[in-house]
Amino acid sequence: MNSKRSTKDSGQPDLSEGELIACHECDLVHSIKPIPGGGKALCTRCGAFLYKNIPNSLDRALALNLAAFMFFIMANLFPFISLKASGRIEENLFLSGALALYRLGMAELGLLVFLTSFLFPFLIITGMLYVLLPLKFGHRTWKMAPVYRMVRVLMPWSLVAVFMLGVLISIVKLLDLAAVIPGMSLYIFVGLMVLSAAARANMDLSVIWPPMKRVPMGKRSGATAVERDLIGCHTCALLVPETNRDDNGHKACPRCGSHLHSRKANSLTRTWALIFTSALLIIPANVYPVMTVIRFGQGDPNTILGGVVHLIEGGMWMLAMIILFASIVVPVLKLTVLSFLLITVQKKSQWRPRDRTLLYRVTEGVGAWSMVDIYVVAVLVGLVNFGAMATIRPGIGATFFGAVVVVTMFAAHSFDPRLIWDNTERPK
Ligand SMILES: [Zn+2]
Ligand SMILES: [Zn+2]
């Protein structure tokens, strides 16, 4: 059940009672009120998620993370995918793709695959267990806040579901080359993907950061945190007076110790710089081959677009569209949308701030799916190693493309959607 709270016509939330929370996308201040189990509260002005109420969240999240941990260990013990061609069976483990890239001299790409499909998901699961397990027995563990902060930072970079899509596409691509035998660990990995998503969905922040009785007060009154001289903490969502400092003189959250910024530092300049960088990188990413298929000594280099054409010629329209969309349409669209948002902010535009915020939210969300082609290259390079008969080698284009994806993701993260709202007039 979902229940959305809204405060009628004025657009101004009622701040009469309870702890306050600032919307992290538009900075409007709301007061936290009890909501029904399973419900979530959204910002009345921009529609961003504010907080949710999950009954027994601690037990659920703990159980799901424990299960995910066990699945993660198992996924690395059994064969992942095996290939059978002319009597030979090539068995592969989960990490074979990343290792193969490393062996073939593309260490940076192997590292990217290793981090996003293996290390970050593992750190998130163990980090959550480190926080939740002691909480279950009633105490807050040593360095809980920094560990939880690490989990939050890594979340956008843990791409288990995208990796799974890459694996499925690779399997379909391999069908005409060899017999594909799905290993035990492939099924375990699907389970891991579902468990990680469920663990995330069942995590209610108030389990880790219980509400504080004292309502923090700013010097001034106003609708947004910045007008009230308050800053919303990005880790634990506490609203903190701007004057609050830690021992080193930084603006910091008294509850979780995070450094606080009213707005992301140099958001506009930094986002522009990252947009230009990735726009430049898109050129070599599309000019150079992302991989070379060697059959009976004959090399067939494939660029991203060439790969799409190959798939269409092979009648695999669905796959061709997925790769085209993820590898070409999404990055270009993302850079266009971010540029548009930056220009409207710089021109102090009043045009549809809610829709622009939504546009940003979608752009930030879909960006990671561009990684799918990188995973396809990693899986194929790891699997197809039949000597003279058929071998797949990675191309330098894949490294450039990996850089495009990473830089555009940084660009989206460095944009501050609250800037969209800072210049818009509000009904008084
Ligand atoms: Zn909002
Ligand atoms: Zn905090």
Short mmCIF file of C-alpha atoms in Angstrom, two decimals, residues 40-303:
data_model
loop_
_atom_site.label_atom_id
_atom_site.label_comp_id
_atom_site.label_asym_id
_atom_site.label_seq_id
_atom_site.Cartn_x
_atom_site.Cartn_y
_atom_site.Cartn_z
CA LYS A 40 5.95 6.32 1.82
CA ALA A 41 5.94 10.08 1.99
CA LEU A 42 6.77 12.14 -1.06
CA CYS A 43 7.70 15.79 -1.35
CA THR A 44 4.61 17.94 -1.94
CA ARG A 45 6.49 20.25 -4.27
CA CYS A 46 8.70 18.06 -6.50
CA GLY A 47 7.47 14.51 -5.79
CA ALA A 48 10.84 13.21 -4.53
CA PHE A 49 10.90 10.38 -2.00
CA LEU A 50 11.18 11.63 1.60
CA TYR A 51 10.78 8.68 3.99
CA LYS A 52 8.91 5.39 4.34
CA ASN A 53 7.47 3.17 7.03
CA ILE A 54 8.39 -0.51 6.81
CA PRO A 55 7.01 -2.63 9.68
CA ASN A 56 9.73 -4.86 11.25
CA SER A 57 12.25 -3.25 8.91
CA LEU A 58 15.25 -4.28 11.03
CA ASP A 59 14.31 -7.99 10.99
CA ARG A 60 13.43 -7.99 7.30
CA ALA A 61 16.49 -6.07 6.13
CA LEU A 62 18.77 -8.17 8.33
CA ALA A 63 17.32 -11.48 7.08
CA LEU A 64 17.51 -10.37 3.44
CA ASN A 65 21.10 -9.17 3.79
CA LEU A 66 22.12 -12.40 5.53
CA ALA A 67 20.58 -14.43 2.71
CA ALA A 68 22.24 -12.18 0.11
CA PHE A 69 25.58 -12.72 1.86
CA MET A 70 25.23 -16.51 1.66
CA PHE A 71 24.15 -16.33 -1.99
CA PHE A 72 27.14 -14.12 -2.74
CA ILE A 73 29.57 -16.66 -1.29
CA MET A 74 27.87 -19.54 -3.15
CA ALA A 75 27.81 -17.63 -6.45
CA ASN A 76 31.60 -17.64 -6.37
CA LEU A 77 32.05 -21.33 -5.60
CA PHE A 78 30.28 -22.95 -8.54
CA PRO A 79 30.80 -22.67 -12.31
CA PHE A 80 29.04 -19.64 -13.80
CA ILE A 81 28.64 -20.50 -17.49
CA SER A 82 30.26 -23.26 -19.51
CA LEU A 83 30.72 -23.41 -23.25
CA LYS A 84 30.92 -26.58 -25.29
CA ALA A 85 32.37 -26.47 -28.78
CA SER A 86 33.80 -29.36 -30.84
CA GLY A 87 34.16 -31.61 -27.85
CA ARG A 88 35.90 -29.08 -25.63
CA ILE A 89 34.25 -27.66 -22.54
CA GLU A 90 35.34 -24.26 -21.28
CA GLU A 91 34.23 -23.75 -17.70
CA ASN A 92 34.02 -20.30 -16.20
CA LEU A 93 33.72 -18.80 -12.78
CA PHE A 94 31.94 -15.58 -11.95
CA LEU A 95 35.14 -13.53 -11.98
CA SER A 96 36.56 -15.02 -15.21
CA GLY A 97 35.53 -12.05 -17.34
CA ALA A 98 37.27 -9.45 -15.18
CA LEU A 99 40.36 -11.68 -14.91
CA ALA A 100 40.49 -12.27 -18.67
CA LEU A 101 40.42 -8.51 -19.32
CA TYR A 102 43.25 -8.07 -16.83
CA ARG A 103 45.32 -10.83 -18.45
CA LEU A 104 44.80 -9.36 -21.90
CA GLY A 105 46.28 -6.04 -20.87
CA MET A 106 43.05 -4.15 -20.23
CA ALA A 107 43.46 -3.92 -16.49
CA GLU A 108 41.48 -0.71 -16.09
CA LEU A 109 38.43 -2.21 -17.76
CA GLY A 110 38.83 -5.44 -15.77
CA LEU A 111 38.99 -3.34 -12.62
CA LEU A 112 35.79 -1.48 -13.53
CA VAL A 113 33.97 -4.80 -14.05
CA PHE A 114 35.44 -6.26 -10.86
CA LEU A 115 34.44 -3.26 -8.76
CA THR A 116 30.88 -2.79 -10.03
CA SER A 117 29.84 -6.43 -10.31
CA PHE A 118 31.81 -7.96 -7.41
CA LEU A 119 33.51 -5.76 -4.83
CA PHE A 120 30.91 -2.97 -4.39
CA PRO A 121 27.92 -5.37 -4.09
CA PHE A 122 29.96 -7.38 -1.56
CA LEU A 123 30.92 -4.28 0.47
CA ILE A 124 27.28 -3.11 0.51
CA ILE A 125 26.00 -6.46 1.82
CA THR A 126 28.73 -6.83 4.47
CA GLY A 127 28.49 -3.13 5.39
CA MET A 128 24.74 -3.45 6.00
CA LEU A 129 25.31 -6.59 8.09
CA TYR A 130 27.95 -4.74 10.11
CA VAL A 131 25.40 -2.02 10.88
CA LEU A 132 22.24 -4.13 11.31
CA LEU A 133 23.48 -7.19 13.21
CA PRO A 134 24.58 -5.29 16.37
CA LEU A 135 21.45 -3.10 16.12
CA LYS A 136 19.37 -6.26 16.38
CA PHE A 137 20.97 -6.88 19.79
CA GLY A 138 20.41 -3.32 20.83
CA HIS A 139 23.74 -1.62 20.38
CA ARG A 140 25.32 0.66 17.85
CA THR A 141 28.59 -0.69 16.63
CA TRP A 142 31.97 1.06 16.41
CA LYS A 143 32.27 3.33 13.34
CA MET A 144 28.67 2.58 12.38
CA ALA A 145 28.11 5.97 10.76
CA PRO A 146 31.17 5.89 8.43
CA VAL A 147 30.36 2.31 7.37
CA TYR A 148 26.77 3.25 6.59
CA ARG A 149 28.03 6.33 4.72
CA MET A 150 30.28 4.09 2.60
CA VAL A 151 27.27 1.89 1.78
CA ARG A 152 25.32 4.96 0.64
CA VAL A 153 28.18 6.18 -1.55
CA LEU A 154 28.68 2.77 -3.19
CA MET A 155 24.99 2.05 -3.87
CA PRO A 156 24.79 3.79 -7.28
CA TRP A 157 27.93 1.88 -8.36
CA SER A 158 26.70 -1.60 -7.49
CA LEU A 159 25.37 -2.87 -10.81
CA VAL A 160 24.31 -6.46 -10.16
CA ALA A 161 21.12 -6.19 -12.27
CA VAL A 162 22.94 -4.55 -15.20
CA PHE A 163 25.59 -7.27 -15.07
CA MET A 164 22.84 -9.90 -15.22
CA LEU A 165 21.40 -8.29 -18.36
CA GLY A 166 24.89 -8.33 -19.88
CA VAL A 167 25.19 -12.04 -19.11
CA LEU A 168 21.82 -12.81 -20.74
CA ILE A 169 22.74 -10.86 -23.88
CA SER A 170 26.10 -12.68 -24.05
CA ILE A 171 24.38 -16.06 -23.79
CA VAL A 172 22.06 -15.25 -26.70
CA LYS A 173 25.01 -13.97 -28.76
CA LEU A 174 26.90 -17.20 -28.12
CA LEU A 175 24.13 -19.55 -29.15
CA ASP A 176 25.29 -19.89 -32.76
CA LEU A 177 28.92 -20.35 -31.73
CA ALA A 178 28.74 -23.06 -29.13
CA ALA A 179 26.47 -24.92 -26.74
CA VAL A 180 25.95 -22.78 -23.64
CA ILE A 181 25.61 -24.63 -20.35
CA PRO A 182 24.31 -22.39 -17.56
CA GLY A 183 26.16 -23.17 -14.33
CA MET A 184 24.77 -23.40 -10.81
CA SER A 185 26.19 -20.03 -9.91
CA LEU A 186 24.22 -18.31 -12.69
CA TYR A 187 20.95 -19.27 -10.95
CA ILE A 188 22.36 -18.30 -7.57
CA PHE A 189 23.29 -14.95 -9.07
CA VAL A 190 19.67 -14.34 -10.16
CA GLY A 191 18.63 -15.03 -6.56
CA LEU A 192 21.31 -12.64 -5.32
CA MET A 193 19.97 -9.92 -7.59
CA VAL A 194 16.42 -10.31 -6.24
CA LEU A 195 17.61 -10.46 -2.62
CA SER A 196 19.74 -7.31 -2.94
CA ALA A 197 16.83 -5.38 -4.42
CA ALA A 198 14.48 -6.63 -1.68
CA ALA A 199 17.02 -5.80 1.05
CA ARG A 200 17.23 -2.26 -0.26
CA ALA A 201 13.45 -1.87 -0.55
CA ASN A 202 12.88 -3.11 3.02
CA MET A 203 15.38 -0.74 4.63
CA ASP A 204 13.65 1.95 6.67
CA LEU A 205 16.17 4.66 7.56
CA SER A 206 14.54 5.29 10.95
CA VAL A 207 15.85 1.88 12.12
CA ILE A 208 19.41 3.17 11.92
CA TRP A 209 18.66 6.80 12.71
CA PRO A 210 15.75 6.98 15.16
CA PRO A 211 13.87 10.30 15.21
CA MET A 212 15.33 12.98 17.45
CA LYS A 213 12.99 14.56 19.95
CA ARG A 214 14.46 18.03 19.63
CA VAL A 215 13.32 19.85 16.53
CA PRO A 216 16.33 21.76 15.19
CA MET A 217 15.62 25.41 14.73
CA GLY A 218 17.15 27.81 12.28
CA LYS A 219 17.46 31.50 12.91
CA ARG A 220 14.93 32.49 10.31
CA SER A 221 11.59 31.24 9.05
CA GLY A 222 10.89 30.14 5.50
CA ALA A 223 9.81 27.24 3.35
CA THR A 224 13.18 25.78 2.41
CA ALA A 225 16.07 24.61 4.55
CA VAL A 226 18.44 27.24 3.18
CA GLU A 227 15.96 30.02 4.03
CA ARG A 228 15.79 28.72 7.58
CA ASP A 229 19.61 28.50 7.87
CA LEU A 230 19.37 24.70 8.04
CA ILE A 231 21.12 21.97 6.03
CA GLY A 232 19.63 18.53 5.42
CA CYS A 233 22.15 15.71 6.03
CA HIS A 234 22.51 13.53 2.93
CA THR A 235 23.35 10.40 4.92
CA CYS A 236 20.82 10.37 7.77
CA ALA A 237 18.42 13.16 6.65
CA LEU A 238 18.70 15.11 9.91
CA LEU A 239 18.13 18.85 9.54
CA VAL A 240 21.09 20.63 11.08
CA PRO A 241 21.56 24.35 11.88
CA GLU A 242 24.08 25.85 9.50
CA THR A 243 26.28 26.94 12.39
CA ASN A 244 26.94 23.40 13.59
CA ARG A 245 30.66 22.49 13.32
CA ASP A 246 32.69 19.38 14.10
CA ASP A 247 36.06 19.41 15.93
CA ASN A 248 37.91 20.34 12.73
CA GLY A 249 35.67 23.30 12.00
CA HIS A 250 33.73 21.67 9.14
CA LYS A 251 29.96 21.95 8.87
CA ALA A 252 28.95 18.51 10.09
CA CYS A 253 25.96 16.43 11.13
CA PRO A 254 25.84 15.81 14.92
CA ARG A 255 24.04 12.49 14.42
CA CYS A 256 26.17 10.73 11.78
CA GLY A 257 29.24 12.95 11.39
CA SER A 258 28.81 13.55 7.64
CA HIS A 259 30.16 16.78 6.24
CA LEU A 260 27.34 19.06 5.18
CA HIS A 261 26.91 21.27 2.15
CA SER A 262 23.86 23.41 1.61
CA ARG A 263 24.36 22.87 -2.14
CA LYS A 264 26.85 20.60 -3.90
CA ALA A 265 30.12 22.49 -4.24
CA ASN A 266 30.74 24.14 -7.66
CA SER A 267 27.94 22.03 -9.09
CA LEU A 268 27.55 23.96 -12.36
CA THR A 269 31.25 24.22 -13.28
CA ARG A 270 31.99 20.66 -12.32
CA THR A 271 29.01 19.21 -14.20
CA TRP A 272 29.90 21.21 -17.33
CA ALA A 273 33.50 19.97 -17.17
CA LEU A 274 32.37 16.35 -16.87
CA ILE A 275 29.84 16.75 -19.71
CA PHE A 276 32.55 18.07 -22.06
CA THR A 277 34.93 15.29 -21.04
CA SER A 278 32.47 12.52 -21.77
CA ALA A 279 31.31 14.19 -25.00
CA LEU A 280 34.93 14.01 -26.17
CA LEU A 281 35.35 10.42 -25.02
CA ILE A 282 32.26 9.33 -26.97
CA ILE A 283 34.22 9.82 -30.22
CA PRO A 284 37.01 7.22 -29.66
CA ALA A 285 34.47 4.98 -27.90
CA ASN A 286 32.57 4.72 -31.19
CA VAL A 287 35.47 4.86 -33.65
CA TYR A 288 37.62 2.08 -32.15
CA PRO A 289 36.44 -1.53 -31.90
CA VAL A 290 35.08 -2.68 -28.55
CA MET A 291 35.99 -6.27 -29.35
CA THR A 292 37.43 -8.49 -32.07
CA VAL A 293 36.00 -11.89 -32.91
CA ILE A 294 38.77 -14.14 -34.28
CA ARG A 295 37.50 -17.17 -36.18
CA PHE A 296 39.93 -19.54 -37.90
CA GLY A 297 42.60 -16.86 -37.80
CA GLN A 298 40.36 -14.20 -39.36
CA GLY A 299 39.84 -11.13 -37.18
CA ASP A 300 36.53 -9.26 -37.28
CA PRO A 301 36.76 -6.01 -35.28
CA ASN A 302 33.42 -4.71 -33.96
CA THR A 303 32.61 -1.13 -33.01
#
